[in-house]
Coordinates of C-alpha atoms in Angstrom, one line a residue:
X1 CA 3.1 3.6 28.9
X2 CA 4.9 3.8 32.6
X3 CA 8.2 4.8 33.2
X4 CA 9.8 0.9 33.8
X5 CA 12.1 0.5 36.5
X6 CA 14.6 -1.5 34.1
X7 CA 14.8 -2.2 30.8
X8 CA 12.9 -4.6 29.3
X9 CA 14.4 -7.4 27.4
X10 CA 12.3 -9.6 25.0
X11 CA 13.4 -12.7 23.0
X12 CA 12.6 -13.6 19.5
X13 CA 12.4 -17.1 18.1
X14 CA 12.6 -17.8 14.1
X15 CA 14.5 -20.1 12.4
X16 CA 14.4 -18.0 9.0
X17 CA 15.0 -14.2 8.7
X18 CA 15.2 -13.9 5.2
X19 CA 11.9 -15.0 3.7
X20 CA 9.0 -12.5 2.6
X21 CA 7.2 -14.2 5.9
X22 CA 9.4 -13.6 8.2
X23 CA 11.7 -10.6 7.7
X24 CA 8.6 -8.0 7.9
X25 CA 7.1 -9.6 11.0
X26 CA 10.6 -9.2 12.8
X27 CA 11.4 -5.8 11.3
X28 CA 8.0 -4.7 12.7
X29 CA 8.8 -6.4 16.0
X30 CA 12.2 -4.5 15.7
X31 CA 10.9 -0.7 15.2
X32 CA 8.0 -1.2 18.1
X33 CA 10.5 -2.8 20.2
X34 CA 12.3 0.7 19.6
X35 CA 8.9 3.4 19.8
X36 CA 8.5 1.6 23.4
X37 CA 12.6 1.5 24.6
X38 CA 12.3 -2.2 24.6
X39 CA 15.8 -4.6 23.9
X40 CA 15.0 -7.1 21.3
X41 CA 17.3 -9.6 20.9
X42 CA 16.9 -12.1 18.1
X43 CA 17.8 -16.2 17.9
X44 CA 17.7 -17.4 14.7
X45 CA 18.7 -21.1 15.3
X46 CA 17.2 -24.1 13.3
X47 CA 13.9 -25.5 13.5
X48 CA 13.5 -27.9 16.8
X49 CA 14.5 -31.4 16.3
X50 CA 15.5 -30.8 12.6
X51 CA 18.0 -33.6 12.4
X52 CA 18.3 -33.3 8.8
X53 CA 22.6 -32.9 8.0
X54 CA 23.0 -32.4 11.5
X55 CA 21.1 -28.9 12.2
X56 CA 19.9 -29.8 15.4
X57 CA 23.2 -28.9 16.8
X58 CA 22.8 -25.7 15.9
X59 CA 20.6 -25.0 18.3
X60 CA 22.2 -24.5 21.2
X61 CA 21.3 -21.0 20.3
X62 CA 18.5 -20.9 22.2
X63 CA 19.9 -22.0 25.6
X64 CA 21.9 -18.6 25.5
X65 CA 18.2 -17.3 26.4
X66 CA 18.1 -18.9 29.3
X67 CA 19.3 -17.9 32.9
X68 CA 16.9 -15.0 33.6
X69 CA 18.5 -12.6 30.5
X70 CA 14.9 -12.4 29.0
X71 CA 11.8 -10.5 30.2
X72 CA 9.1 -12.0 27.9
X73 CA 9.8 -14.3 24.7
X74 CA 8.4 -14.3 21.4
X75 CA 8.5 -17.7 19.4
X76 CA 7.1 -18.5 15.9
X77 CA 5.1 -21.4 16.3
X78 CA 4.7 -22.4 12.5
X79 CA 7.9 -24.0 10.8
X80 CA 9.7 -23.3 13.7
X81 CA 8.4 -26.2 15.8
X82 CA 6.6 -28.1 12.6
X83 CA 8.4 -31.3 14.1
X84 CA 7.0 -30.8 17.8
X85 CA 3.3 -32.2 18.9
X86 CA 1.7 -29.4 21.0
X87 CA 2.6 -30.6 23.8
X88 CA 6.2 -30.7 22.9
X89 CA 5.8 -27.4 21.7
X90 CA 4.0 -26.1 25.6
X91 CA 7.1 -27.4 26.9
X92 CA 9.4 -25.8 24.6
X93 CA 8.1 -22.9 25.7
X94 CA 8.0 -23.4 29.4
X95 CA 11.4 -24.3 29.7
X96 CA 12.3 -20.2 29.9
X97 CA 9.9 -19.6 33.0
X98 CA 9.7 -16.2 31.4
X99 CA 5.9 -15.1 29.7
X100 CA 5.5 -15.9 26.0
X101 CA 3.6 -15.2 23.1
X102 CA 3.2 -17.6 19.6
X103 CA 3.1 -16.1 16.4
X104 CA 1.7 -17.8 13.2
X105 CA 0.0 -20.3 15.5
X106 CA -2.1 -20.6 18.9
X107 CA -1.6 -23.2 21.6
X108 CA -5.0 -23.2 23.6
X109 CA -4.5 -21.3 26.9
X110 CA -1.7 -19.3 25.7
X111 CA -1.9 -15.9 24.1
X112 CA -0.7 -15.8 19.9
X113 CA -0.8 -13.2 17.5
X114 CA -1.8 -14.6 13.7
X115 CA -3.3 -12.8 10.8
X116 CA -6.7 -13.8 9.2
X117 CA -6.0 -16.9 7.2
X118 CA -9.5 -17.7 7.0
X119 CA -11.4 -14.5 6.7
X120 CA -8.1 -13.6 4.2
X121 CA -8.9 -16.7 2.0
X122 CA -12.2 -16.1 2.2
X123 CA -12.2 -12.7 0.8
X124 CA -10.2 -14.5 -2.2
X125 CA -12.8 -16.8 -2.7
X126 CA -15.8 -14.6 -2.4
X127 CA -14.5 -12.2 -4.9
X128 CA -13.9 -14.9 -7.7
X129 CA -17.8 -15.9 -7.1
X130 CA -19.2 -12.3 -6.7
X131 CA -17.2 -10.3 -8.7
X132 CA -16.3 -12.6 -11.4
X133 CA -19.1 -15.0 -11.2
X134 CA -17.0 -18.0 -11.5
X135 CA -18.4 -21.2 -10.3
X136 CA -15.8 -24.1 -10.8
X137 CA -12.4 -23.1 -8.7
X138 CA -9.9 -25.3 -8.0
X139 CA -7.4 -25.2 -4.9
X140 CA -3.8 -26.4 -5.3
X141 CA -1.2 -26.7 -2.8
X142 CA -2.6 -29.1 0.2
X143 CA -3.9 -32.4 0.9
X144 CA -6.8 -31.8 3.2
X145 CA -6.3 -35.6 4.7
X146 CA -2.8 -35.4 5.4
X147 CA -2.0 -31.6 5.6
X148 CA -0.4 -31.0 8.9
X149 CA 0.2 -27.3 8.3
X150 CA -2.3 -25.7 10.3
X151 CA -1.9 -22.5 8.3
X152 CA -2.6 -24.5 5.2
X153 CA -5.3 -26.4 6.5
X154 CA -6.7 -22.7 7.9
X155 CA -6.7 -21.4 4.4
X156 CA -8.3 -24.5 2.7
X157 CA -11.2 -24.3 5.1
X158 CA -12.2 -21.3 3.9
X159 CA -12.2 -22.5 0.5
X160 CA -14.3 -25.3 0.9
X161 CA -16.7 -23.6 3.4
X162 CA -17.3 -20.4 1.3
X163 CA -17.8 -22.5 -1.8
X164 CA -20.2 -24.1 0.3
X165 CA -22.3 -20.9 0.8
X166 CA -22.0 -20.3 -2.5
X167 CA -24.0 -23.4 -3.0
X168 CA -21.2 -24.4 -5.5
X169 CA -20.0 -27.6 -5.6
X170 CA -16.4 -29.1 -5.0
X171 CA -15.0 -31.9 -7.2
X172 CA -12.3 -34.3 -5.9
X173 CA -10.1 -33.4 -8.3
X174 CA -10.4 -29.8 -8.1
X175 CA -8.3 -29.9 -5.2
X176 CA -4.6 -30.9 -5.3
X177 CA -1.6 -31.3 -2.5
X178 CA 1.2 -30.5 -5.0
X179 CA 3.6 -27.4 -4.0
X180 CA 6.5 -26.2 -6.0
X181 CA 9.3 -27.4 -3.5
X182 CA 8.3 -30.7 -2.9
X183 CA 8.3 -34.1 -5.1
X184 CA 5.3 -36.4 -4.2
X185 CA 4.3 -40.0 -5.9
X186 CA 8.5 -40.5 -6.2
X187 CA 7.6 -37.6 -9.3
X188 CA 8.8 -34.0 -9.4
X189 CA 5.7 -31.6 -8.9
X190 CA 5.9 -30.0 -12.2
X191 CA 5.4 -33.3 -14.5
X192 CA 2.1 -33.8 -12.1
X193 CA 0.6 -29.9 -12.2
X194 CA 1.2 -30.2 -15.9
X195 CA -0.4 -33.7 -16.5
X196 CA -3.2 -32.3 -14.3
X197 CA -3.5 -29.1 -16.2
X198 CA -3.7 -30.6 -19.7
X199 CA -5.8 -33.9 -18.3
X200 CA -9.3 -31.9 -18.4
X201 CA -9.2 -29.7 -15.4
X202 CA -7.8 -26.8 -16.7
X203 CA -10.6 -27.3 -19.3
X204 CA -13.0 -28.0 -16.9
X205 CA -12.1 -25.5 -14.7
X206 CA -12.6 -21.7 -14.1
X207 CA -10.0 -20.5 -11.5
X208 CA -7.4 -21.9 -9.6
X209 CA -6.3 -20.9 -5.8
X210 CA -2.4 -21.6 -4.7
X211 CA -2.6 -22.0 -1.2
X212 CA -0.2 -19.7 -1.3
X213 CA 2.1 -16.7 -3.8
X214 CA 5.1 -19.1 -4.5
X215 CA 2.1 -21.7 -5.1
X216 CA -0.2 -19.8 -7.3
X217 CA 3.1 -18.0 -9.3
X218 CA 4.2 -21.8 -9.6
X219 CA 0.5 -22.4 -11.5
X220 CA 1.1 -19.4 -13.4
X221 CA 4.3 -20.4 -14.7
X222 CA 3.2 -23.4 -16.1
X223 CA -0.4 -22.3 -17.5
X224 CA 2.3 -20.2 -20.0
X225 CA 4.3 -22.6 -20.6
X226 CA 1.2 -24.7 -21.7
X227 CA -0.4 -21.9 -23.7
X228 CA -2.8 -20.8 -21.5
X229 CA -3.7 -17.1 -21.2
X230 CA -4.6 -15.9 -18.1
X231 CA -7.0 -14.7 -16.5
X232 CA -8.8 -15.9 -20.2
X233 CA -8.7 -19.4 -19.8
X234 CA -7.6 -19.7 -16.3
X235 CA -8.2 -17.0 -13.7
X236 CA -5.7 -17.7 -10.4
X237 CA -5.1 -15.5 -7.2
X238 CA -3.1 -16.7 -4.3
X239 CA -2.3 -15.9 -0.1
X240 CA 0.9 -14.1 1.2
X241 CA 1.3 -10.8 -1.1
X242 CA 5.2 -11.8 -1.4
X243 CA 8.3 -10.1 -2.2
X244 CA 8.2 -12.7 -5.9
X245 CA 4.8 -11.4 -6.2
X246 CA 5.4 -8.2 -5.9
X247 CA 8.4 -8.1 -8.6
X248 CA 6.3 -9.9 -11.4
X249 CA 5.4 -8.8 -14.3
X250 CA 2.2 -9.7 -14.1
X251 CA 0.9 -9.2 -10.6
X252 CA -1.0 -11.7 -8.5
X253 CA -4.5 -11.1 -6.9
X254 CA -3.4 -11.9 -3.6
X255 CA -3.8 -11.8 0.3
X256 CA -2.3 -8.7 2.1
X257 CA -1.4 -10.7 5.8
X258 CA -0.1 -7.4 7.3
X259 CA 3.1 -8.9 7.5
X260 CA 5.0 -5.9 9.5
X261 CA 2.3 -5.4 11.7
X262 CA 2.1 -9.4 13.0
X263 CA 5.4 -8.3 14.7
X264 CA 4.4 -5.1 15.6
X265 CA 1.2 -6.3 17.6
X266 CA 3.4 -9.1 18.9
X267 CA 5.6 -6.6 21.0
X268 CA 2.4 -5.0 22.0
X269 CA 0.9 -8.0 23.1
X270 CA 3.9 -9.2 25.3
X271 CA 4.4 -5.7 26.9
X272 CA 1.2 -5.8 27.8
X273 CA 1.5 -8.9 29.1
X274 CA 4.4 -7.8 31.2
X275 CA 2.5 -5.2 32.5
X276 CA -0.2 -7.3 33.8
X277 CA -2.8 -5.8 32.1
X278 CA -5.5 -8.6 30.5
X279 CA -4.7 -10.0 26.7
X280 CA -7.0 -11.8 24.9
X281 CA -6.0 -15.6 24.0
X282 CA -5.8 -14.7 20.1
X283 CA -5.3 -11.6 18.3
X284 CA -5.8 -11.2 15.1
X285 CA -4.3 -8.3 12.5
X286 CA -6.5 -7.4 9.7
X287 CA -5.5 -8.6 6.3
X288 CA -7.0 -7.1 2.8
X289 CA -7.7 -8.7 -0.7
X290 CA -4.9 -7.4 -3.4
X291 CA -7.0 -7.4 -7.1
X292 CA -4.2 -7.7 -9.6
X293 CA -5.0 -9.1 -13.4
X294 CA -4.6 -12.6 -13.0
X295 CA -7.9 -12.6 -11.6
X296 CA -9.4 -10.8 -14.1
X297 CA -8.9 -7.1 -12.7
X298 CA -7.3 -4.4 -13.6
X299 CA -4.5 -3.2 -10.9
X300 CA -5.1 0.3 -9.3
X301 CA -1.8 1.6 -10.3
X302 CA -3.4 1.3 -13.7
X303 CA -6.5 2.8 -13.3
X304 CA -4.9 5.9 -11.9
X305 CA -2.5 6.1 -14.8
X306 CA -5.3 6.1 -16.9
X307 CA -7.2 8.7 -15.0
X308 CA -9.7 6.7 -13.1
X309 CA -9.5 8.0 -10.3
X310 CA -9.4 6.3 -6.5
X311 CA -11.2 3.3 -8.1
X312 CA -10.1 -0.2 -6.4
X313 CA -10.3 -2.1 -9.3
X314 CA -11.5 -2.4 -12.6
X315 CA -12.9 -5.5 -14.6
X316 CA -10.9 -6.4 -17.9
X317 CA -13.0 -7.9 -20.0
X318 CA -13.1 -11.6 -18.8
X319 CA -14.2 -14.9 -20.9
X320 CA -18.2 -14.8 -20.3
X321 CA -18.1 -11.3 -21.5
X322 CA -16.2 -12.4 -24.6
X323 CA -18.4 -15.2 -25.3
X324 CA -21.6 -13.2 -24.7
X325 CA -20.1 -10.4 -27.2
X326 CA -19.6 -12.5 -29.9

């Protein structure tokens, strides 16, 4: 890169630093932001218009960006402006007369930086068919009429459109909207994933997908609280490869987002910007597929303790195989 003739000076946007989502995409904003002899300076207001116990007010925040301190901005498009339409958003945005670049989330026109929700989720869903050979997998975590999370909606996609190349069908009750942190009927979440669980499709089914870790760790929970062995009765894998996945006991098969390098390309993207040289309107950082037991794998930390060598992943011995021994 050129020799600048001042020092650049890039703003972040986020309204949560210290979730598994969003602490590695800034930390990997903060050390490129360093390799290139970039400021990054960091606003971690509220979410806009979040006028629940008065948070709103807090942020004022972001008009200290204003004024022509900033080079280039950086702002998180996903729960960060979940209460603005798009065009709310554009003008959010605009506002700074400076360039800018979403993460976790596109506006057309505009250059983002996301990670592969879909292909990730569909790596998920293709390894339960092909490696595992299951056929009747649920999805929990979204209701695909009312679901305003584009993430969310991303991820489900790829569930139903991958089943659908499968040639496997998708009952209506395979799919559910609950999610660990929010009540819905005027019922807590847990009385409904349990009624669910013991009303016939835990029986009926083969796997289950969270929509995402906290999701599918939530499912786990209460499959052993109901006496259900996994991945034996109940295979389940999830999307995010969290921190709480990470420190279970029994790890998750999972979706690796790249979390450290979203920020990273971010920086990229906006120097280049800067620059003037041409960005594309999306870029994308390559996730991977984490195999882990609850799908019915073994975890490669365990191969290689038991001298397996470089292997990815090895089958356990799942409930046809059972069936078909006896």
């Amino acid at each position: 890169m050129k020799k600048r003739k001042k020092r650049i000076r890039i703003g972040y946007f986020n309204q949560i630093l210290g979730e598994y989502w969003s602490f590695p995409p800034w930390l990997g904003a903060v050390e490129t932001a360093r390799k290139y002899d970039v400021d990054l300076i960091s606003f971690y207001g509220n979410a806009i218009l979040d006028q629940e116990n008065y948070k709103e007010q807090g942020n004022i925040l972001y008009d200290l960006a204003k004024g022509g301190k900033l080079d280039g901005l950086i702002v998180w498009k996903g729960h960060f402006s979940a209460n603005l339409s798009d065009e709310d958003f554009l003008d959010f945005c605009q506002q700074y007369c400076i360039p800018f670049v979403t993460i976790e989330g596109s506006f057309p026109g505009y250059p983002s930086v996301t990670y592969g929700n879909y292909s990730g989720m569909r790596m998920v869903v293709k390894h339960l068919i092909e490696t595992h050979e299951y056929k009747k997998i649920g999805f929990v975590g979204i209701d695909p009429e009312n679901e305003t999370h584009e993430v969310f909606l991303e991820r489900y996609r790829a569930y139903y459109d991958t089943m659908q190349e499968h040639g496997l069908p998708i009952a209506a009750d395979w799919v559910k909207p609950w999610r660990p942190w929010e009540d819905l009927y005027g019922r807590p979440p847990g009385e409904l994933l349990d009624e669910w669980l013991q009303g016939g499709a835990a029986s009926e089914l083969e796997a289950i997908i969270g929509v995402s870790d906290p999701t599918a760790t939530w499912v786990l929970e209460h499959l052993e609280k109901l006496g259900f062995s996994v991945p034996h009765d109940l295979a389940v894998a999830g999307f995010d490869h969290s921190e709480a996945d990470k420190n279970s006991i029994f790890p998750l098969t999972t979706v690796d987002p790249s979390w450290t390098e979203l920020g990273a390309a971010t920086i990229r993207v906006l120097l280049d910007i800067l620059e003037g040289k041409p960005v594309p309107e999306k870029t994308e950082v390559e996730t991977s597929l984490v195999v882990a037991r609850t799908c019915g794998c073994r975890e490669k930390s365990i191969s290689l303790a038991g001298g397996q060598g470089q292997k990815d992943h090895t089958l356990i011995t799942g409930r046809k195989r059972i069936i078909s021994e006896i």
